[in-house]
Coordinates of C-alpha atoms in Angstrom, one line a residue:
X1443 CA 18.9 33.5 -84.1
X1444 CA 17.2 33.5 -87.6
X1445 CA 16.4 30.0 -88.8
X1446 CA 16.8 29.7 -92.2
X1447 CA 16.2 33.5 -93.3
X1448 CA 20.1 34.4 -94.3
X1449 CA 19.0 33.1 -97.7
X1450 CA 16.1 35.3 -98.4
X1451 CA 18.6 38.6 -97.4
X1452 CA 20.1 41.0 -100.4
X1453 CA 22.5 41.8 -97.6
X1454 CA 23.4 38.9 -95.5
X1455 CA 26.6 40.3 -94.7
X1456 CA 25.1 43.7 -93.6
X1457 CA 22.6 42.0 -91.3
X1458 CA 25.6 39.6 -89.6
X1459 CA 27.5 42.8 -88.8
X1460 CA 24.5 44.5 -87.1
X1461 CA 23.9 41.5 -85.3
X1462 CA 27.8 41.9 -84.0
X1463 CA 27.3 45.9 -83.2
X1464 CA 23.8 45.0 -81.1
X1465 CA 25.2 42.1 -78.8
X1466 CA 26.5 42.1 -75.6
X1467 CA 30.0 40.3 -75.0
X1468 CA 29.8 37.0 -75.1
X1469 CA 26.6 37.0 -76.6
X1470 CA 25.9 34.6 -79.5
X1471 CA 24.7 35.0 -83.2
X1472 CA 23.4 31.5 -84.7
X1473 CA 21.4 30.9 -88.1
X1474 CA 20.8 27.5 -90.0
X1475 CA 20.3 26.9 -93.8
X1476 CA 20.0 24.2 -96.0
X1477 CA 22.9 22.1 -96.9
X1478 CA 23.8 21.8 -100.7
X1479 CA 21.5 20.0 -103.0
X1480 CA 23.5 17.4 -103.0
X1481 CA 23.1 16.6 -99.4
X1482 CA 19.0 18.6 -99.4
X1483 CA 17.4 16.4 -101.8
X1484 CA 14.5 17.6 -102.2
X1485 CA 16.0 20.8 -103.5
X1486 CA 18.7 19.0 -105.9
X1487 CA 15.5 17.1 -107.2
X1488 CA 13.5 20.1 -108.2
X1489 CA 16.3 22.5 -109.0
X1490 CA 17.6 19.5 -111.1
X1491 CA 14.2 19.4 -113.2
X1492 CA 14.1 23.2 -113.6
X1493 CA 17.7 23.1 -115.1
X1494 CA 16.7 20.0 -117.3
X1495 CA 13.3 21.7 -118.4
X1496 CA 12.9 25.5 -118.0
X1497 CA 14.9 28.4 -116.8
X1498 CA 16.7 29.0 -114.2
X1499 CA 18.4 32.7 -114.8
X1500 CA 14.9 34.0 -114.2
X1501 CA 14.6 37.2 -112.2
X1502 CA 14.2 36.8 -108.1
X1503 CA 14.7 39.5 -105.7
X1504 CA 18.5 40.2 -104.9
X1505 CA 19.7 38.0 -102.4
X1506 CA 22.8 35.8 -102.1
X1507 CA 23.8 32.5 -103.9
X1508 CA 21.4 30.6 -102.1
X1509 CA 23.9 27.9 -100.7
X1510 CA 26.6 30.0 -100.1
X1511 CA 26.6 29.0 -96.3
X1512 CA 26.0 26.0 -96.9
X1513 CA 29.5 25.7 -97.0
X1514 CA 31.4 25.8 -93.6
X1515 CA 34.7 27.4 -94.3
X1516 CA 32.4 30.2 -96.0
X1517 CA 30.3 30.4 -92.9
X1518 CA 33.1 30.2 -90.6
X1519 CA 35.2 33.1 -93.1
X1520 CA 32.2 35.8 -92.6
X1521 CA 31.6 35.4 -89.2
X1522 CA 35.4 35.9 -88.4
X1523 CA 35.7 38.6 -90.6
X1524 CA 32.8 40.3 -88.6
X1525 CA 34.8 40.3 -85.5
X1526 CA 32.9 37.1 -83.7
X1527 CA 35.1 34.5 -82.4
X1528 CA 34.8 30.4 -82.2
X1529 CA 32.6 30.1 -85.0
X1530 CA 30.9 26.7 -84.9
X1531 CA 29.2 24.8 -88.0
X1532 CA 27.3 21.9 -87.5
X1533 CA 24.9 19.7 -90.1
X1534 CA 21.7 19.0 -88.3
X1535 CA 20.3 15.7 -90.1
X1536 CA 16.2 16.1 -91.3
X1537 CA 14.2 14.3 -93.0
X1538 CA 11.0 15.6 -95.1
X1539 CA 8.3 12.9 -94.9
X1540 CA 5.6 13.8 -97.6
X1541 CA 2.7 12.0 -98.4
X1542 CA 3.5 11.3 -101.6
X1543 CA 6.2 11.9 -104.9
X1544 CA 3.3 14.8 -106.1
X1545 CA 3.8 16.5 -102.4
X1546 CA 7.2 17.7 -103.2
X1547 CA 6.5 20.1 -105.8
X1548 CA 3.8 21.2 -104.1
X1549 CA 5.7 22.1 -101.1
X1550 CA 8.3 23.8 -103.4
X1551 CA 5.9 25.7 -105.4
X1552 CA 3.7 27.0 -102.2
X1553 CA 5.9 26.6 -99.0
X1554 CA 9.3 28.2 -100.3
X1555 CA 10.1 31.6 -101.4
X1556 CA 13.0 31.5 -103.7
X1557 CA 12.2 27.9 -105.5
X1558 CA 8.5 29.1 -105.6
X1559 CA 9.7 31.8 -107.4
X1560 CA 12.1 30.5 -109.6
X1561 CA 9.1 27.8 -110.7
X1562 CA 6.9 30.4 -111.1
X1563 CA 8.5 31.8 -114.1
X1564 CA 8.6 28.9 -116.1
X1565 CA 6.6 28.9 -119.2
X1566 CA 3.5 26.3 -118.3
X1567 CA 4.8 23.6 -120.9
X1568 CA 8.2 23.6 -118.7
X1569 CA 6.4 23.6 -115.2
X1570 CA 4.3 20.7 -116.6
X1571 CA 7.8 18.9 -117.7
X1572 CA 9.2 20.1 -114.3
X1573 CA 6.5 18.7 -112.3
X1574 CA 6.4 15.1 -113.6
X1575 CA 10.1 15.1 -113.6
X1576 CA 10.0 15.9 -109.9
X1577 CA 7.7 13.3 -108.9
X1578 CA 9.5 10.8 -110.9
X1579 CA 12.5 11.3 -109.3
X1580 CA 11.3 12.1 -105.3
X1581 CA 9.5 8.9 -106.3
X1582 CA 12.6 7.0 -105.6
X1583 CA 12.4 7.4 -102.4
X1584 CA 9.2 5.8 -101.6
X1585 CA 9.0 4.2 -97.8
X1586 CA 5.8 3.3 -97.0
X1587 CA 2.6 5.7 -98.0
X1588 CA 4.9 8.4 -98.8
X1589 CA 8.1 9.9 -99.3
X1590 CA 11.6 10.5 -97.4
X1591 CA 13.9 12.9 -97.9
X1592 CA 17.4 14.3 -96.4
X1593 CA 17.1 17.8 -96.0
X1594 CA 20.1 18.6 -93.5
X1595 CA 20.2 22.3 -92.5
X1596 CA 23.7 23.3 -91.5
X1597 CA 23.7 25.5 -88.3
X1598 CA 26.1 27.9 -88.0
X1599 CA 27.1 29.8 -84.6
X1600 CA 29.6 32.0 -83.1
X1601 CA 30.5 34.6 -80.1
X1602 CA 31.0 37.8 -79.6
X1603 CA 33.9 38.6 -76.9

């Protein structure tokens, strides 16, 4: 199981097949990530304001287009192509509730990995831009004292027979 690391991986591939060589028959492999930014909000909002206001061909550490399984025929392609059989892909509704519009940058710019990273090579005249668009935008979805946004993860599973 690895929740929501295939993303961070320069070989994602790589680590799917060694997963297939080190289970058992009939074992399963499963890993989620987050569905596309136009489904995960809260990344569509802040990768929308970095494209709008800064860079975003800034160098990251290799790893794979982020949302490349966030789509299910991809997900359900790789892991058939490994050898695993009855490959399952299922969106898992979430909602982030933040305390505010400012939270979600925050989040993104000290909770995540790639985003974080991404942000932190703006130029600080962009990050400023960047940051108020953000909050302008997550502030759209007010409820209540905060915020709430869908941030489905797509699960995706399969067996090894």
């Amino acid at each position: 199981v690895m929740s929501f690391g295939l993303l961070h991986l320069a070989r994602p591939d790589q680590a799917l097949a060694e997963a297939y060589r080190v289970l058992r028959r009939g074992g399963r492999v499963a890993f989620t990530v987050w569905a596309r930014p136009e489904e995960a909000v809260a990344f569509g909002i802040v990768l929308g304001a970095i494209q709008r206001h800064g860079r975003l061909d800034v160098p990251l550490p290799p790893g794979p287009p982020f949302f490349r399984f966030s789509d299910a025929e991809e997900s359900r392609r790789v892991l058939r192509g490994l050898g695993f059989e009855a490959p399952e892909v299922t969106v898992v509704p979430q909602v982030w509730r933040l305390g505010g519009a400012d939270a979600l940058f925050e989040v993104m710019r000290d909770s995540t990995v790639r985003t974080a990273g991404l942000l932190r090579a703006q130029t600080p005249e962009a990050l400023e831009a960047i940051r108020t668009d953000v909050r302008e935008t997550a502030g759209r979805y007010r409820r209540d004292d905060g915020v709430e946004l869908p941030m489905p993860a797509v699960l995706s599973s399969a067996v090894k027979r």
